[in-house]
Short mmCIF file of C-alpha atoms in Angstrom, two decimals:
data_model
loop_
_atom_site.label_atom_id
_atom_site.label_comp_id
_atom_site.label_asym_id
_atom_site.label_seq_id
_atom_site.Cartn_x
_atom_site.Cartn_y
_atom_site.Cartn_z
CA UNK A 113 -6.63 52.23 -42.26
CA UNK A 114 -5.32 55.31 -44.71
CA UNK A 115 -9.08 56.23 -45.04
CA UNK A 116 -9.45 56.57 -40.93
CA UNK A 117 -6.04 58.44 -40.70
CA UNK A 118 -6.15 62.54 -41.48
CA UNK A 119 -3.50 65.07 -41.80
CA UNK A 120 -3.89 67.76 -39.65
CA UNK A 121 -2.12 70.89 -40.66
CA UNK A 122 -4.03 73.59 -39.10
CA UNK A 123 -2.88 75.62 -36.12
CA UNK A 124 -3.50 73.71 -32.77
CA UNK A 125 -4.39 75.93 -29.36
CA UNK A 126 -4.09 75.08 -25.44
CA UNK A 127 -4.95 76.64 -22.34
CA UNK A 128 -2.51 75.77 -19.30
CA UNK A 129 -1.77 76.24 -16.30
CA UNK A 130 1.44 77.73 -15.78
CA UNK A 131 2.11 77.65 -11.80
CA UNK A 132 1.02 74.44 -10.77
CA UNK A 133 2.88 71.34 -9.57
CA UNK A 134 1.70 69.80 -12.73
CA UNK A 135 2.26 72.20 -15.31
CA UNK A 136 3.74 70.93 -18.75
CA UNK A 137 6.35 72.87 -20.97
CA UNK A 138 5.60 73.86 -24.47
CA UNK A 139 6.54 70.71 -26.27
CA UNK A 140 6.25 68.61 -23.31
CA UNK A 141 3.15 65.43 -23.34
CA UNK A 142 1.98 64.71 -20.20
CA UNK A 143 3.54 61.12 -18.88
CA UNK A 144 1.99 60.65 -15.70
CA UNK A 145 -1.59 59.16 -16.06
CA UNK A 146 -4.05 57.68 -16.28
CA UNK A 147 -5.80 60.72 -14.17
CA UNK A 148 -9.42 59.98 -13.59
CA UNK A 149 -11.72 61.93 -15.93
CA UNK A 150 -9.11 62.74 -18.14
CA UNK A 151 -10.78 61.22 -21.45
CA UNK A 152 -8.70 60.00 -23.58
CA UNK A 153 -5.36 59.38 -21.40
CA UNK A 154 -3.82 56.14 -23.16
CA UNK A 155 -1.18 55.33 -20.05
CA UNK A 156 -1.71 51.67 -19.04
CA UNK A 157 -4.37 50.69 -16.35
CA UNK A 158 -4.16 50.84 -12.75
CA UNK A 159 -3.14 53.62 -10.42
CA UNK A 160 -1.45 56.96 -11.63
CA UNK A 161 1.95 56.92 -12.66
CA UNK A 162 4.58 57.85 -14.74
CA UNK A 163 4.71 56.19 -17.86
CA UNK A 164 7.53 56.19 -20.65
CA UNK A 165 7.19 58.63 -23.57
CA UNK A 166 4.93 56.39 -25.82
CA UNK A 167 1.91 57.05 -23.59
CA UNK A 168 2.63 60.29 -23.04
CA UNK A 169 -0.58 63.01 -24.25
CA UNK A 170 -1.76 66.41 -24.52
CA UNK A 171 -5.09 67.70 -25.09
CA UNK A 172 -5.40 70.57 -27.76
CA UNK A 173 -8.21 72.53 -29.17
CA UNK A 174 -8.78 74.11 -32.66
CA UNK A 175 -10.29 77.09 -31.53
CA UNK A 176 -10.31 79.67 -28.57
CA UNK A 177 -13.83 78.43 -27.46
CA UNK A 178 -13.26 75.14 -27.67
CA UNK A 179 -10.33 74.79 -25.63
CA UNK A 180 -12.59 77.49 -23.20
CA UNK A 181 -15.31 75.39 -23.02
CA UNK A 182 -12.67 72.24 -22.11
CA UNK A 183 -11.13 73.92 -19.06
CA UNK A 184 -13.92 75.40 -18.07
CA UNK A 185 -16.62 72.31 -17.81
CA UNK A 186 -16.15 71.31 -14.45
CA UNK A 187 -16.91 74.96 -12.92
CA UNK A 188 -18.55 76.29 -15.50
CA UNK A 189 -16.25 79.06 -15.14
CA UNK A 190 -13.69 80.81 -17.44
CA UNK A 191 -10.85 81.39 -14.65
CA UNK A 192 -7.91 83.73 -16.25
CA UNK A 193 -6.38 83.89 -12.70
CA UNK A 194 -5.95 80.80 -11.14
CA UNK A 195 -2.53 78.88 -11.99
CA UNK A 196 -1.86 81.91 -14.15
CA UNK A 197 -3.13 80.04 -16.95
CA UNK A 198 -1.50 80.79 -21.19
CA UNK A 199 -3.34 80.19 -24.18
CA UNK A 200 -0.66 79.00 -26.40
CA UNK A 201 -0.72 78.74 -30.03
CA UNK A 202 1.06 76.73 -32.55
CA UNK A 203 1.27 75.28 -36.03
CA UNK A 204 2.76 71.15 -36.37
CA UNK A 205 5.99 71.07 -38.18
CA UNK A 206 4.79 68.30 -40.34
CA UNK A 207 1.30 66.98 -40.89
CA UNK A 208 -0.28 64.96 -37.99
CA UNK A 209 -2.16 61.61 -38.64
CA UNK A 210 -4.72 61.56 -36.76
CA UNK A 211 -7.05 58.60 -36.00
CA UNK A 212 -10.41 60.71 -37.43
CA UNK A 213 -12.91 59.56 -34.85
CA UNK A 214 -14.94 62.64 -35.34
CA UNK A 215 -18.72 62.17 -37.18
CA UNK A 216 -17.62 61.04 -40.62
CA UNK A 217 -16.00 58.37 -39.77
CA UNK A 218 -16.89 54.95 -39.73
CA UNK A 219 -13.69 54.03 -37.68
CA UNK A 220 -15.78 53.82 -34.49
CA UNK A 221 -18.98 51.24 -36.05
CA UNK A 222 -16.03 49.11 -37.95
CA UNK A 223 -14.31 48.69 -34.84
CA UNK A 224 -17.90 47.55 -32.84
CA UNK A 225 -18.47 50.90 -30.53
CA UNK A 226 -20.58 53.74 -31.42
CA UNK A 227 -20.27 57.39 -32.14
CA UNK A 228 -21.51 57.85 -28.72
CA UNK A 229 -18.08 56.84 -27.11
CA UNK A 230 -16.66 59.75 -27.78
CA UNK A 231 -18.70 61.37 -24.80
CA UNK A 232 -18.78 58.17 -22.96
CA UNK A 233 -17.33 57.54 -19.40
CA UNK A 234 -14.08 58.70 -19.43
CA UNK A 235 -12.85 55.14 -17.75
CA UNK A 236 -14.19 53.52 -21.36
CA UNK A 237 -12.46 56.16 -23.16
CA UNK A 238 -9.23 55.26 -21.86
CA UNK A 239 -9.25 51.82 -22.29
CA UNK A 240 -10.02 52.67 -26.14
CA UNK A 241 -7.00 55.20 -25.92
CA UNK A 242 -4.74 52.95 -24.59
CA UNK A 243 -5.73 49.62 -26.99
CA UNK A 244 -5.20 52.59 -30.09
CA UNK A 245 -1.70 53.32 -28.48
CA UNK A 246 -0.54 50.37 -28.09
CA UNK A 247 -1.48 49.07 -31.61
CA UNK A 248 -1.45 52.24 -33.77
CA UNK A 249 1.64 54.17 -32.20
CA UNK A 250 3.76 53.95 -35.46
CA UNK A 251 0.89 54.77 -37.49
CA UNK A 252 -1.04 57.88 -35.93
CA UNK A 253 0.17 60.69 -33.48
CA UNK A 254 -3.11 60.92 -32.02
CA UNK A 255 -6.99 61.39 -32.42
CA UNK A 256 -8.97 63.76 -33.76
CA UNK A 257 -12.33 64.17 -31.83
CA UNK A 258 -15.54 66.24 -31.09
CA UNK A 259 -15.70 68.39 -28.01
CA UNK A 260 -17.90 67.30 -25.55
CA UNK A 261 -18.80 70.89 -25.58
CA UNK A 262 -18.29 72.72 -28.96
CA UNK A 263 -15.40 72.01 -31.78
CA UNK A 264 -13.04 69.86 -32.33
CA UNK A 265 -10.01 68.67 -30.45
CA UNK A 266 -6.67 67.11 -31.29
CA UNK A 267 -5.26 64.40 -28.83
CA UNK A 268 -1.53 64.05 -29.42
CA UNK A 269 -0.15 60.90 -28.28
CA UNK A 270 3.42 59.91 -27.74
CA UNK A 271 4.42 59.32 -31.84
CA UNK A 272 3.19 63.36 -31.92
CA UNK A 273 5.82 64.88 -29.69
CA UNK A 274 8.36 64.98 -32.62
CA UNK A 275 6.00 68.08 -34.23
CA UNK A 276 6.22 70.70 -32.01
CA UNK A 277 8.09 73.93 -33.54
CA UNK A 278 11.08 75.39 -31.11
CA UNK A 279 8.72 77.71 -29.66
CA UNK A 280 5.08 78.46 -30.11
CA UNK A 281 3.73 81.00 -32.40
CA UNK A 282 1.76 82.86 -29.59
CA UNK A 283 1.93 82.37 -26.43
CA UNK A 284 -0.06 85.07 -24.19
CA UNK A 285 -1.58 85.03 -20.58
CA UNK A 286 -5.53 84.33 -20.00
CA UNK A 287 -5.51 87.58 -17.92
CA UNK A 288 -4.40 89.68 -20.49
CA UNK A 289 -6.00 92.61 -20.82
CA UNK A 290 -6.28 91.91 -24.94
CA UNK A 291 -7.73 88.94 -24.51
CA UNK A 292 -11.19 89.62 -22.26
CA UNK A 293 -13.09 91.32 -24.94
CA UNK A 294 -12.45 87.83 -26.67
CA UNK A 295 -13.30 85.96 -23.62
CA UNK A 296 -16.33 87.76 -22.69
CA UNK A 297 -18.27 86.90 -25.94
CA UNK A 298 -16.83 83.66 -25.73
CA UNK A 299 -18.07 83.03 -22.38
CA UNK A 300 -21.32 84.10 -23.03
CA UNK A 301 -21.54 81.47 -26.42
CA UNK A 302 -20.92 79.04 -23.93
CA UNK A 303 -22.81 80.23 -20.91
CA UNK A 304 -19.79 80.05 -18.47
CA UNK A 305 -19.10 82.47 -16.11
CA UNK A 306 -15.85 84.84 -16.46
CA UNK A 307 -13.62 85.81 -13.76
#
């Protein structure tokens, strides 16, 4: 298993919604789940609930267009408006172990399912998410995994919640005025549309 497992020490980055019935705390994992389309939501089968902290799980990106090209795939559309949205920044306070499911590893063949289920239906990821959960909790805090879209994400899982610093090291508003010089090349790398 130790050559499947990598420690993640780099600085982790999320865009959120910030006024929406849904919208998470820094620090907080999401409990409530499995939401359809969501990916890699590990909560147990069957309709949407709340779930106790083990399945809780947050979806993080290791860049700025990464995590822009997440939020944005449905619409196609960079929205720094709607839910007044943050981009939030912060470093782990201790290394993450991360189930490496990313190219290089041969975690994914071993276990009978191919690279390709990483961009599979999102039903079929689940199921995979919940079966790593519930017999890898005390060994990883999460995955590590290609975007669908462009770089590489982090999905922390309950075991990761313990590795969030007491507050982030950025923390600044889509719609900041800083920020859409940024956005606008990013948007066109991607080919979204920014509003």
């Amino acid at each position: 298993m130790g050559q499947d497992v990598l420690q993640w020490t780099n600085p982790l980055l999320r865009i959120a919604p910030t006024q929406s019935a849904h919208a998470l705390p820094f620090g907080a994992l999401r409990t409530y789940g499995p939401v359809p389309g969501n990916r890699w939501d590990p909560h147990p089968p069957g309709q949407p609930r709340v779930h106790p902290p083990r399945w809780g799980v947050l979806y993080t990106s290791s860049t700025l267009t990464a995590a822009c090209a997440e939020t944005s795939q449905r619409t196609r559309t960079i929205d720094r408006h709607t839910g007044a949205p943050m981009v939030t920044t912060w470093t782990p306070t201790r290394p993450l172990r991360l189930l490496d499911l990313t190219a290089g590893s041969t975690w994914l063949i071993r276990h009978r399912a191919a690279a390709a289920l990483t961009t599979g239906p999102a039903p079929h990821c689940q199921t995979w998410a919940n079966r790593i959960v519930a017999s890898l909790d005390e060994v990883v805090d999460g995955l590590c995994v290609p975007s669908v879209w462009t770089g590489t994400n982090v999905v922390l899982f309950g075991p990761g919640a313990n590795t969030f610093p007491p507050a982030p090291t950025d923390r600044m508003p889509l719609a900041d005025p800083a920020l859409f010089p940024v956005l606008q090349k990013v948007a066109v790398q991607i080919g979204c549309t920014l509003i």
